[in-house]
Short mmCIF file of C-alpha atoms in Angstrom, two decimals:
data_model
loop_
_atom_site.label_atom_id
_atom_site.label_comp_id
_atom_site.label_asym_id
_atom_site.label_seq_id
_atom_site.Cartn_x
_atom_site.Cartn_y
_atom_site.Cartn_z
CA MET F 324 320.10 262.48 3.09
CA GLU F 325 318.23 263.49 -0.62
CA ILE F 326 318.37 261.78 -3.96
CA ILE F 327 319.79 264.00 -6.06
CA LYS F 328 319.05 261.87 -9.37
CA GLN F 329 318.65 258.82 -10.43
CA LEU F 330 320.43 257.73 -14.24
CA LYS F 331 319.02 255.44 -16.65
CA ASP F 332 321.31 252.77 -17.96
CA ARG F 333 322.70 253.63 -21.49
CA LYS F 334 320.63 252.41 -24.07
CA GLY F 335 321.88 248.93 -25.32
CA SER F 336 324.04 248.59 -22.17
CA PHE F 337 324.14 245.11 -20.72
CA ILE F 338 321.91 246.19 -17.27
CA GLU F 339 319.75 247.94 -19.50
CA ARG F 340 318.95 245.10 -21.95
CA TYR F 341 318.54 242.71 -18.93
CA THR F 342 315.91 245.11 -17.35
CA HIS F 343 313.82 245.73 -20.18
CA GLN F 344 312.80 242.11 -21.51
CA ASP F 345 315.72 241.88 -23.98
CA GLU F 346 316.61 238.17 -25.54
CA VAL F 347 319.20 238.44 -22.72
CA LEU F 348 316.52 236.96 -20.55
CA SER F 349 316.48 233.47 -22.35
CA GLN F 350 319.58 232.86 -20.35
CA TYR F 351 317.85 233.68 -17.02
CA GLN F 352 314.77 231.88 -15.06
CA TYR F 353 313.10 235.18 -14.19
CA ASP F 354 312.41 238.65 -15.32
CA VAL F 355 313.31 240.67 -12.25
CA ALA F 356 311.55 243.73 -13.39
CA ASN F 357 308.14 241.75 -13.06
CA ASP F 358 306.66 241.72 -9.53
CA ALA F 359 304.87 238.54 -10.52
CA SER F 360 308.50 236.70 -10.58
CA TYR F 361 309.01 236.91 -6.79
CA LEU F 362 305.25 235.74 -6.27
CA GLU F 363 306.13 232.82 -8.61
CA ARG F 364 309.53 232.09 -6.93
CA MET F 365 308.05 231.92 -3.56
CA ASN F 366 306.03 228.49 -4.66
CA TYR F 367 309.62 226.85 -5.39
CA PRO F 368 309.84 223.93 -2.91
CA THR F 369 312.41 224.09 -0.12
CA ASN F 370 315.70 221.57 -0.25
CA GLY F 371 315.06 220.05 2.92
CA LEU F 372 318.81 221.41 4.68
CA GLU F 373 316.98 224.13 6.64
CA ALA F 374 317.52 222.44 9.99
CA ARG F 375 321.30 221.62 9.48
CA LEU F 376 322.09 224.92 7.39
CA SER F 377 320.62 227.06 10.37
CA GLN F 378 322.49 225.03 12.92
CA VAL F 379 325.84 225.85 11.00
CA ILE F 380 325.29 229.62 10.63
CA TYR F 381 324.26 229.88 14.01
CA GLU F 382 327.37 228.02 15.31
CA TYR F 383 329.50 230.47 12.50
CA MET F 384 327.98 233.97 13.84
CA SER F 385 327.64 232.83 17.63
CA LYS F 386 331.71 233.94 18.05
CA PHE F 387 329.81 237.77 17.96
CA ASP F 388 327.18 238.79 19.95
CA LEU F 389 324.08 238.14 17.97
CA SER F 390 320.93 240.75 17.78
CA ASP F 391 317.51 239.69 18.15
CA ALA F 392 316.84 240.27 14.69
CA GLN F 393 319.49 237.61 13.76
CA LEU F 394 318.05 235.05 16.20
CA GLU F 395 314.86 235.33 14.75
CA ASN F 396 316.30 235.20 11.16
CA ILE F 397 318.24 231.91 12.08
CA ASP F 398 314.73 230.37 13.39
CA ARG F 399 313.01 231.75 10.34
CA LEU F 400 315.72 230.14 7.97
CA LYS F 401 315.27 226.67 9.92
CA ALA F 402 311.68 226.84 9.41
CA GLY F 403 312.28 227.44 5.35
CA HIS F 404 311.93 230.92 4.77
CA LYS F 405 313.02 232.15 1.63
CA VAL F 406 316.16 234.46 1.49
CA VAL F 407 317.84 237.14 -0.32
CA ILE F 408 321.67 236.43 -0.81
CA GLY F 409 324.58 237.84 -2.07
CA GLY F 410 328.45 237.68 -1.44
CA GLN F 411 331.73 239.23 -1.80
CA GLN F 412 335.32 238.25 -1.39
CA ALA F 413 336.51 239.28 2.08
CA GLY F 414 338.55 242.57 1.31
CA LEU F 415 340.91 244.76 4.09
CA PHE F 416 338.38 246.54 6.36
CA VAL F 417 335.63 245.40 4.01
CA SER F 418 336.60 247.60 0.84
CA PRO F 419 335.42 248.75 -1.28
CA LEU F 420 332.29 250.86 -0.83
CA TYR F 421 330.31 248.42 -3.11
CA THR F 422 330.34 245.40 -0.92
CA ILE F 423 328.31 247.82 1.49
CA HIS F 424 326.10 248.66 -1.35
CA LYS F 425 325.59 244.59 -1.90
CA ILE F 426 324.72 244.54 1.53
CA ILE F 427 322.44 247.41 1.45
CA SER F 428 320.70 245.97 -1.66
CA ILE F 429 320.18 242.22 -0.06
CA ILE F 430 318.89 244.29 3.05
CA VAL F 431 316.62 246.47 1.21
CA LEU F 432 314.97 243.81 -1.25
CA ALA F 433 314.57 241.47 1.43
CA LYS F 434 312.56 244.41 3.62
CA GLU F 435 310.72 245.24 0.41
CA GLN F 436 309.57 241.70 -0.56
CA SER F 437 308.55 240.64 2.76
CA LEU F 438 306.15 243.71 2.80
CA LYS F 439 304.69 242.46 -0.79
CA LEU F 440 304.75 238.89 0.05
CA GLY F 441 303.41 238.98 3.32
CA THR F 442 306.18 236.66 4.78
CA ASN F 443 309.45 237.36 6.36
CA ILE F 444 312.42 237.06 3.73
CA ILE F 445 315.77 236.75 5.21
CA PRO F 446 318.81 238.77 4.27
CA VAL F 447 322.07 236.52 3.86
CA PHE F 448 325.46 237.50 2.71
CA TRP F 449 327.69 234.84 1.68
CA ILE F 450 331.61 235.45 2.52
CA ALA F 451 333.85 234.02 -0.22
CA GLY F 452 336.58 233.11 2.38
CA GLU F 453 337.54 230.24 -0.16
CA ASP F 454 339.18 232.36 -2.69
CA HIS F 455 342.96 232.51 -2.61
CA ASP F 456 343.69 235.43 -4.93
CA PHE F 457 345.03 237.85 -2.41
CA GLY F 458 346.21 240.34 -4.50
CA GLU F 459 342.33 241.20 -5.16
CA VAL F 460 341.87 242.18 -1.54
CA ASN F 461 344.91 243.17 0.24
CA HIS F 462 344.40 246.82 -0.47
CA LEU F 463 342.07 249.89 0.04
CA ASN F 464 342.05 253.42 -1.12
CA VAL F 465 341.86 256.51 0.52
CA TYR F 466 340.58 260.10 -0.54
CA SER F 467 342.71 262.71 0.25
CA SER F 468 341.46 266.30 1.16
CA ASP F 469 341.56 267.33 -2.20
CA HIS F 470 340.17 264.18 -3.51
CA TYR F 471 343.38 262.52 -4.56
CA ILE F 472 343.31 258.73 -4.25
CA GLN F 473 345.84 257.15 -2.17
CA LYS F 474 346.43 253.26 -2.03
CA ILE F 475 347.15 251.58 0.83
CA LYS F 476 348.24 247.67 1.04
CA TYR F 477 348.73 245.14 3.68
CA HIS F 478 351.96 243.44 3.41
CA THR F 479 352.40 239.78 4.22
CA GLN F 480 355.86 238.31 4.74
CA ASP F 481 354.91 235.29 2.88
CA GLU F 482 352.87 234.75 -0.23
CA VAL F 483 349.37 233.98 0.12
CA THR F 484 348.82 230.55 -1.92
CA ASP F 485 345.80 229.32 0.14
CA SER F 486 341.85 230.28 0.93
CA VAL F 487 341.89 233.71 2.63
CA SER F 488 339.99 231.97 5.40
CA THR F 489 343.22 230.54 6.64
CA LEU F 490 345.15 233.38 6.57
CA ASN F 491 345.63 235.52 10.14
CA PHE F 492 347.16 238.98 10.61
CA GLU F 493 350.64 239.58 11.30
CA GLN F 494 350.03 241.75 13.94
CA SER F 495 352.90 244.57 13.10
CA ALA F 496 351.83 244.52 9.70
CA LEU F 497 348.10 245.12 10.41
CA LYS F 498 349.09 248.13 12.92
CA TYR F 499 351.23 249.95 10.02
CA THR F 500 348.46 249.36 7.68
CA ILE F 501 345.72 250.87 10.35
CA ASP F 502 348.17 253.83 11.07
CA GLN F 503 348.58 254.37 7.42
CA PHE F 504 344.56 254.38 6.70
CA ILE F 505 344.04 256.46 9.58
CA SER F 506 346.65 259.19 8.80
CA ASN F 507 345.27 259.49 5.32
CA LEU F 508 341.73 260.39 7.03
CA ASN F 509 340.65 263.73 7.31
CA GLU F 510 340.73 264.18 10.91
CA THR F 511 337.09 264.44 12.20
CA LYS F 512 334.76 263.59 15.21
CA ASN F 513 334.30 260.03 14.28
CA THR F 514 338.07 259.18 13.36
CA LYS F 515 338.87 257.84 16.89
CA SER F 516 335.91 255.76 16.66
CA VAL F 517 336.87 254.23 13.10
CA GLN F 518 340.61 253.79 14.70
CA ALA F 519 339.13 251.95 17.78
CA LEU F 520 337.04 249.78 15.66
CA LEU F 521 339.99 248.67 13.67
CA ASN F 522 342.01 248.06 17.10
CA GLU F 523 339.37 245.55 17.74
CA LEU F 524 339.65 243.83 14.57
CA PRO F 525 339.87 239.64 15.08
CA GLU F 526 343.27 238.52 13.82
CA ASN F 527 342.01 236.08 11.32
CA TRP F 528 341.30 237.54 7.55
CA THR F 529 337.64 236.76 7.24
CA ASP F 530 336.66 237.16 10.88
CA HIS F 531 337.68 240.70 10.48
CA PHE F 532 335.27 241.20 7.49
CA GLN F 533 332.71 239.89 9.43
CA TYR F 534 333.36 241.65 12.69
CA ILE F 535 332.80 244.89 10.71
CA ILE F 536 329.89 244.07 8.71
CA HIS F 537 328.28 242.29 11.70
CA THR F 538 328.74 245.66 13.73
CA LEU F 539 327.30 247.82 10.89
CA PHE F 540 324.29 245.72 10.05
CA LYS F 541 323.36 243.18 12.91
CA GLU F 542 320.16 245.09 13.85
CA TYR F 543 318.75 244.26 10.27
CA GLY F 544 318.92 240.45 11.12
CA LEU F 545 321.65 240.21 8.55
CA LEU F 546 323.01 236.43 8.53
CA LEU F 547 326.55 235.78 7.17
CA ILE F 548 328.25 232.80 6.52
CA ASP F 549 332.12 232.22 5.32
CA SER F 550 331.89 229.50 2.34
CA GLN F 551 335.33 228.11 3.74
CA ASN F 552 333.70 227.41 7.02
CA LYS F 553 334.64 223.57 7.98
CA THR F 554 331.11 222.94 9.53
CA LEU F 555 329.39 224.32 6.05
CA ARG F 556 331.78 222.10 4.06
CA ASN F 557 330.53 219.35 5.97
CA LEU F 558 327.16 219.69 5.02
CA GLU F 559 328.33 220.13 1.46
CA THR F 560 330.04 216.69 1.26
CA ASP F 561 327.38 215.03 -0.86
CA ILE F 562 326.99 217.90 -3.23
CA LEU F 563 330.59 218.21 -3.74
CA VAL F 564 330.63 214.25 -4.31
CA TRP F 565 327.80 214.87 -6.80
CA MET F 566 329.83 217.66 -8.50
CA PHE F 567 332.51 215.38 -9.00
CA ASP F 568 330.89 212.50 -10.22
CA HIS F 569 329.54 214.72 -12.92
CA HIS F 570 331.98 217.03 -13.85
CA GLU F 571 331.96 216.32 -17.41
CA SER F 572 328.59 217.02 -18.05
CA ILE F 573 328.69 220.01 -15.62
CA ASP F 574 331.36 221.26 -18.12
CA ARG F 575 329.67 220.28 -21.30
CA ALA F 576 326.60 222.39 -19.73
CA PHE F 577 328.89 225.44 -18.96
CA ARG F 578 330.57 225.66 -22.42
CA GLU F 579 327.08 225.15 -24.08
CA GLY F 580 325.75 227.92 -21.68
CA GLN F 581 328.40 230.34 -22.47
CA GLU F 582 328.34 230.13 -26.06
CA LYS F 583 324.76 230.90 -26.06
CA MET F 584 325.32 233.76 -24.01
CA PHE F 585 328.28 234.95 -26.17
CA SER F 586 325.95 234.98 -28.98
CA LEU F 587 323.81 237.33 -26.95
CA ILE F 588 326.43 239.78 -25.79
CA ASP F 589 329.64 239.12 -27.69
CA GLU F 590 331.56 238.38 -24.50
CA LYS F 591 332.68 236.01 -22.13
CA GLN F 592 332.77 236.57 -18.07
CA ILE F 593 334.18 232.84 -16.90
CA ILE F 594 337.58 232.36 -18.50
CA THR F 595 338.84 228.87 -16.94
CA ASP F 596 340.47 225.94 -18.53
CA THR F 597 339.72 223.52 -16.08
CA ASN F 598 337.12 220.87 -16.40
CA VAL F 599 336.43 219.71 -13.10
CA HIS F 600 335.46 223.15 -11.69
CA LEU F 601 336.78 222.24 -8.19
CA PHE F 602 339.64 223.51 -5.81
CA MET F 603 341.50 221.24 -3.88
CA SER F 604 344.14 222.46 -1.18
CA PHE F 605 347.31 220.65 -1.33
CA GLU F 606 350.49 221.25 0.12
CA GLY F 607 349.58 224.94 1.37
CA LYS F 608 348.08 226.02 -2.13
CA ARG F 609 344.81 226.06 -3.52
CA GLN F 610 344.74 224.42 -6.90
CA LEU F 611 342.24 223.79 -9.67
CA ILE F 612 341.68 220.07 -10.23
CA GLN F 613 342.27 219.19 -13.76
CA CYS F 614 341.16 215.97 -15.83
CA GLU F 615 343.35 214.42 -18.29
CA GLY F 616 343.13 210.89 -19.77
CA GLY F 617 341.05 209.79 -16.84
CA LYS F 618 343.37 211.08 -14.05
CA TYR F 619 343.34 214.19 -11.77
CA ILE F 620 346.12 216.60 -11.70
CA LEU F 621 347.08 219.36 -9.34
CA PRO F 622 349.23 221.82 -11.47
CA LYS F 623 350.94 223.47 -8.54
CA SER F 624 352.03 220.46 -7.42
CA ASN F 625 352.32 217.95 -10.45
CA LYS F 626 350.46 215.54 -8.25
CA VAL F 627 348.26 212.93 -9.92
CA PHE F 628 345.24 211.16 -8.53
CA THR F 629 342.65 208.62 -9.85
CA LYS F 630 339.03 209.43 -9.59
CA ALA F 631 338.60 207.12 -6.66
CA GLU F 632 341.01 208.72 -4.79
CA ILE F 633 339.70 212.33 -5.02
CA ARG F 634 336.49 210.98 -4.69
CA ALA F 635 337.27 209.12 -1.24
CA MET F 636 339.06 212.45 -0.21
CA ILE F 637 336.19 214.46 -0.71
CA GLN F 638 333.98 212.00 1.56
CA ALA F 639 336.98 212.24 4.37
CA ALA F 640 338.01 215.70 4.14
CA PRO F 641 335.30 218.02 2.61
CA HIS F 642 337.15 221.00 3.90
CA LEU F 643 340.19 220.93 1.70
CA PHE F 644 337.67 221.01 -1.50
CA SER F 645 335.96 224.25 -2.55
CA ASN F 646 333.82 225.57 -5.76
CA ASN F 647 335.22 227.68 -8.52
CA VAL F 648 333.04 230.15 -10.29
CA VAL F 649 331.21 227.75 -12.43
CA THR F 650 329.91 225.59 -9.23
CA ARG F 651 329.77 228.31 -6.46
CA PRO F 652 326.44 229.74 -7.64
CA LEU F 653 325.16 225.95 -7.77
CA MET F 654 326.30 225.30 -4.49
CA GLU F 655 324.64 228.43 -3.06
CA GLU F 656 321.51 227.40 -4.49
CA MET F 657 321.69 224.03 -3.41
CA LEU F 658 322.31 224.90 0.16
CA PHE F 659 319.66 227.82 0.66
CA ASN F 660 316.11 228.61 -0.37
CA THR F 661 316.49 231.65 -2.28
CA LEU F 662 314.17 233.92 -3.31
CA ALA F 663 316.89 236.37 -5.19
CA PHE F 664 320.41 236.67 -5.55
CA ILE F 665 321.81 239.93 -5.44
CA GLY F 666 325.02 240.88 -7.84
CA GLY F 667 327.16 243.39 -9.53
CA PRO F 668 327.08 243.75 -13.58
CA SER F 669 329.87 241.16 -14.20
CA GLU F 670 328.03 238.67 -11.89
CA ILE F 671 324.89 238.86 -13.21
CA LYS F 672 326.46 238.09 -16.68
CA TYR F 673 328.39 234.89 -15.63
CA TRP F 674 325.18 233.78 -13.99
CA GLY F 675 323.71 234.16 -17.62
CA GLU F 676 326.58 231.54 -18.64
CA LEU F 677 325.25 229.16 -16.23
CA LYS F 678 321.67 228.39 -17.10
CA GLN F 679 322.33 225.34 -18.73
CA VAL F 680 324.73 224.00 -15.50
CA PHE F 681 321.50 224.86 -13.34
CA GLU F 682 319.29 222.82 -15.76
CA PHE F 683 321.62 219.78 -15.82
CA ALA F 684 321.19 219.95 -12.21
CA ASN F 685 317.69 220.07 -11.99
CA VAL F 686 317.85 222.95 -9.83
CA GLU F 687 315.99 226.50 -10.75
CA MET F 688 317.96 229.56 -10.93
CA PRO F 689 316.30 232.33 -8.51
CA LEU F 690 315.78 235.86 -9.51
CA VAL F 691 319.38 237.33 -10.31
CA VAL F 692 318.99 241.05 -9.30
CA PRO F 693 321.44 243.75 -10.10
CA ARG F 694 322.70 245.20 -7.10
CA MET F 695 321.86 248.90 -6.29
CA ARG F 696 324.44 251.33 -7.68
CA ILE F 697 324.97 254.41 -5.48
CA THR F 698 327.29 257.60 -5.83
CA TYR F 699 327.51 260.27 -3.08
CA THR F 700 328.08 263.56 -3.38
CA ASP F 701 327.83 266.87 -1.50
CA ASP F 702 326.83 270.81 -2.04
CA LYS F 703 330.58 271.45 -3.06
CA ILE F 704 330.57 269.23 -5.79
CA ILE F 705 327.19 270.14 -7.03
CA LYS F 706 327.88 273.78 -7.17
CA ASP F 707 331.20 273.13 -8.84
CA MET F 708 329.68 270.85 -11.39
CA GLN F 709 326.84 273.60 -12.13
CA ARG F 710 329.85 276.07 -12.37
CA PHE F 711 331.92 274.13 -15.30
CA ASP F 712 328.32 273.31 -16.55
CA ILE F 713 328.63 269.29 -16.14
CA SER F 714 325.70 267.01 -15.72
CA PHE F 715 325.87 263.73 -14.05
CA GLU F 716 324.68 261.97 -17.19
CA ASP F 717 327.61 263.77 -18.96
CA LEU F 718 330.09 262.95 -16.68
CA PHE F 719 329.68 259.25 -16.44
CA ASN F 720 329.48 259.04 -20.49
CA ARG F 721 332.60 261.49 -21.16
CA GLY F 722 334.73 261.51 -17.95
CA ILE F 723 336.17 264.61 -16.37
CA ASP F 724 339.34 264.45 -19.11
CA PHE F 725 336.75 265.85 -21.58
CA TYR F 726 335.75 268.83 -19.43
CA SER F 727 339.23 269.82 -17.94
CA LEU F 728 340.35 269.87 -21.90
CA LYS F 729 337.48 271.88 -22.52
CA TYR F 730 338.26 274.43 -19.84
CA LEU F 731 341.80 274.32 -20.53
CA ASN F 732 340.95 275.11 -24.28
CA SER F 733 338.80 278.19 -23.35
CA ARG F 734 341.85 279.64 -21.23
CA GLU F 735 344.20 279.31 -24.18
CA ASN F 736 345.14 282.66 -26.31
CA PRO F 737 343.40 281.55 -29.72
CA LEU F 738 345.98 284.05 -31.46
CA LEU F 739 348.89 281.95 -29.89
CA ILE F 740 347.48 278.54 -30.71
CA SER F 741 346.44 279.90 -34.34
CA GLN F 742 349.93 281.19 -34.93
CA ILE F 743 351.79 277.83 -33.68
CA GLN F 744 349.35 276.02 -36.02
CA SER F 745 350.09 278.28 -38.70
CA THR F 746 353.92 278.12 -38.52
CA ILE F 747 354.03 274.41 -38.17
CA LYS F 748 352.06 274.17 -41.34
CA SER F 749 354.17 276.66 -43.23
CA LEU F 750 357.35 274.64 -41.81
CA GLU F 751 355.55 271.21 -43.51
CA THR F 752 355.11 273.13 -46.51
CA GLN F 753 358.77 274.32 -46.81
CA PHE F 754 360.09 271.17 -45.91
CA GLU F 755 357.95 269.43 -48.47
CA SER F 756 359.26 271.92 -50.94
CA MET F 757 362.97 270.88 -49.97
CA GLN F 758 362.36 267.24 -50.42
CA LEU F 759 361.72 267.65 -54.01
CA LEU F 760 365.19 269.25 -54.70
CA ASP F 761 367.42 267.29 -56.44
CA ILE F 762 369.51 266.20 -53.33
CA SER F 763 370.61 262.52 -51.94
CA GLU F 764 368.81 260.34 -49.82
CA GLU F 765 370.87 260.94 -46.57
CA THR F 766 369.87 264.92 -47.03
CA LYS F 767 366.21 263.99 -47.19
CA ARG F 768 366.60 261.70 -44.19
CA LEU F 769 368.15 264.81 -42.45
CA LEU F 770 365.44 266.78 -43.44
CA ARG F 771 362.92 264.80 -42.17
CA TYR F 772 364.75 264.42 -38.93
CA ASN F 773 364.90 268.23 -38.77
CA LEU F 774 361.13 268.50 -39.38
CA ASN F 775 360.76 265.84 -36.42
CA TYR F 776 362.69 268.17 -34.31
CA HIS F 777 360.64 270.92 -34.77
CA TYR F 778 357.42 269.18 -34.22
CA ARG F 779 359.05 268.12 -30.75
CA GLN F 780 359.91 271.59 -29.95
CA PHE F 781 356.43 273.04 -30.86
CA ASP F 782 354.88 269.96 -28.51
CA TYR F 783 357.32 271.15 -25.64
CA LEU F 784 356.15 274.75 -26.05
CA LYS F 785 352.23 273.84 -26.17
CA LYS F 786 352.79 271.55 -22.99
CA ARG F 787 354.65 274.16 -21.11
CA TYR F 788 352.02 276.79 -22.10
CA GLU F 789 349.28 274.29 -21.04
CA GLN F 790 351.65 273.77 -17.59
CA GLU F 791 351.38 277.59 -17.51
CA LEU F 792 347.33 278.00 -17.49
CA LYS F 793 346.96 275.11 -14.88
CA ARG F 794 349.45 276.98 -12.56
CA LYS F 795 347.24 280.10 -12.97
CA TYR F 796 343.96 278.59 -12.88
CA GLU F 797 345.09 275.97 -10.11
CA THR F 798 341.90 276.36 -8.26
CA ASP F 799 339.61 275.64 -11.20
CA PHE F 800 341.50 272.56 -12.42
CA LYS F 801 341.53 271.45 -8.48
CA ALA F 802 337.95 271.53 -8.57
CA LEU F 803 337.44 269.59 -11.79
CA ASN F 804 340.08 266.66 -10.40
CA ALA F 805 338.23 266.67 -7.33
CA ILE F 806 334.53 266.18 -9.25
CA GLY F 807 336.12 263.30 -11.28
CA ASN F 808 338.08 261.44 -8.58
CA SER F 809 334.97 261.92 -6.31
CA LEU F 810 332.41 260.81 -8.44
CA ASN F 811 333.91 259.25 -11.49
CA PRO F 812 337.44 257.76 -10.61
CA HIS F 813 339.73 256.21 -13.07
CA ASN F 814 336.63 256.64 -15.48
CA GLY F 815 334.82 254.24 -13.00
CA LEU F 816 332.17 254.22 -10.50
CA GLN F 817 332.95 255.67 -6.94
CA GLU F 818 331.82 252.88 -5.20
CA ARG F 819 334.58 250.81 -6.57
CA ILE F 820 337.24 252.92 -5.43
CA MET F 821 336.01 254.49 -2.30
CA HIS F 822 336.29 252.86 1.24
CA PRO F 823 333.24 252.87 3.37
CA LEU F 824 335.09 253.74 6.73
CA GLN F 825 335.96 257.09 5.02
CA LEU F 826 332.18 257.74 4.51
CA ILE F 827 331.59 256.94 8.28
CA ASN F 828 334.63 259.31 9.04
CA ARG F 829 333.17 261.90 7.06
CA TYR F 830 329.66 261.71 8.20
CA HIS F 831 328.77 259.11 11.48
CA PHE F 832 328.65 255.41 12.11
CA GLY F 833 324.66 255.59 11.15
CA ILE F 834 325.36 256.87 7.52
CA PHE F 835 324.48 253.41 5.83
CA ASP F 836 321.40 253.17 8.47
CA GLU F 837 320.29 256.59 6.72
CA VAL F 838 320.85 254.93 3.18
CA ILE F 839 318.72 251.90 4.23
CA GLN F 840 315.79 253.95 5.53
CA HIS F 841 316.03 256.34 2.68
CA LEU F 842 315.52 253.86 -0.08
CA GLU F 843 312.06 252.57 0.65
CA SER F 844 311.92 250.70 -2.49
CA TYR F 845 314.55 248.89 -4.75
CA ILE F 846 316.04 251.07 -7.17
CA LEU F 847 317.80 249.52 -10.44
CA GLU F 848 318.69 252.77 -11.64
CA HIS F 849 322.39 254.36 -10.73
CA THR F 850 321.16 256.33 -7.70
CA ILE F 851 323.32 259.56 -6.77
CA LEU F 852 322.86 260.49 -2.84
CA LYS F 853 323.51 263.58 -1.11
CA PRO F 854 324.00 262.76 2.96
#
């Protein structure tokens, strides 16, 4: 494992501003680039839920064999030790890769701060099983041998309208999805082991996610909890009631915080029309509660409740209720004694919209730390980048299309291109002269149509010529495509597309252990690694 490059964030980008004492820090509690922030946060008092929360997590995790490190961390949680926490929706077979990087970030930061602070900090991962947007998690991507991207989707017979934690795999559909995934992998000595892992998956959607994460990271003492777990929801009952009772004040605080954040970064992350900021599961649908004229409405069912009815239902059946994006971070912080929250760039932004919500609740926002961004490369990709004179910085700033076009232009016959341009210019001049003649409007329209026809013909000629060049230099264009799709797919980060099991299949099951061991300290810059 080798660190090839650490890329600094573009000047003026949000993460660059956030980690360099910019004014955006006014919407957060702590400066994450300052070590003193961690020491200061350690003095924040515990919330009193430690014993009950540790029991909930123990019961939740005990469906799988717990490692000694996990059992020790459950005891530490009970004793009030601080946690580093982050979360994610439960994707198909975990995907995408940045979910793994978020977990690696949690583990590395907890390990680093344990040493610096002289106490055990616990890594915790929050599975967003309450989420019902199945379209965001029901697919994965696989890279073919020539780095083309193949999308594979798990199909259900019925539409998923409730929390994904209520969903069980349809076994025939699961088998088909696994077969599709495995058949698209390049077969290696690890492929059968990857297939065996997938064939052992529990039937519940979030359980399958937990099982893979648990298998990969249990030796690091990683604790997991599903936000939709019924026992956890029982523990949250009083907090949910408080949130419901104060939803008007929470909404005002959110709108105020969002406007302040908007004045700093000129964009809004949280887009919601609700003013209650809680979901309710009703008639098999997870629905945002909306307050209108003192009544509480479920829009998908046209059902209306009074405030007293909703309040009573929260107390009697808290598992039917869940947080939305505005109240979820607050709930997380009211349950856990948090040193730091790990989030992606968008999460960091929307936490900045919630400072006033935290202030209203009299809860201090923890350190909000950008997750580590990691891209993997290999010797062939590096060699091809050198051959085409492409740097990592320029690739992420310009995209591979810039270099493909540059290479195409370098292979064109300049005399042909010049002659085509000259011919077009000559035609334009002649047609302009004809338009000045004493002719009818209909003839002028025919002239314009005829000129456009010539434009289309020259455009067709140019495209066919480019296709001929791409065939002639097919190997080079494939290499350029591989660079783009591997490192910068769809002009984005590799970790947003690549599936973690593909890396395991290519290298070995300990590939992420190597990453953790190699990252001796927490890195805020985008890191390029060569396994």
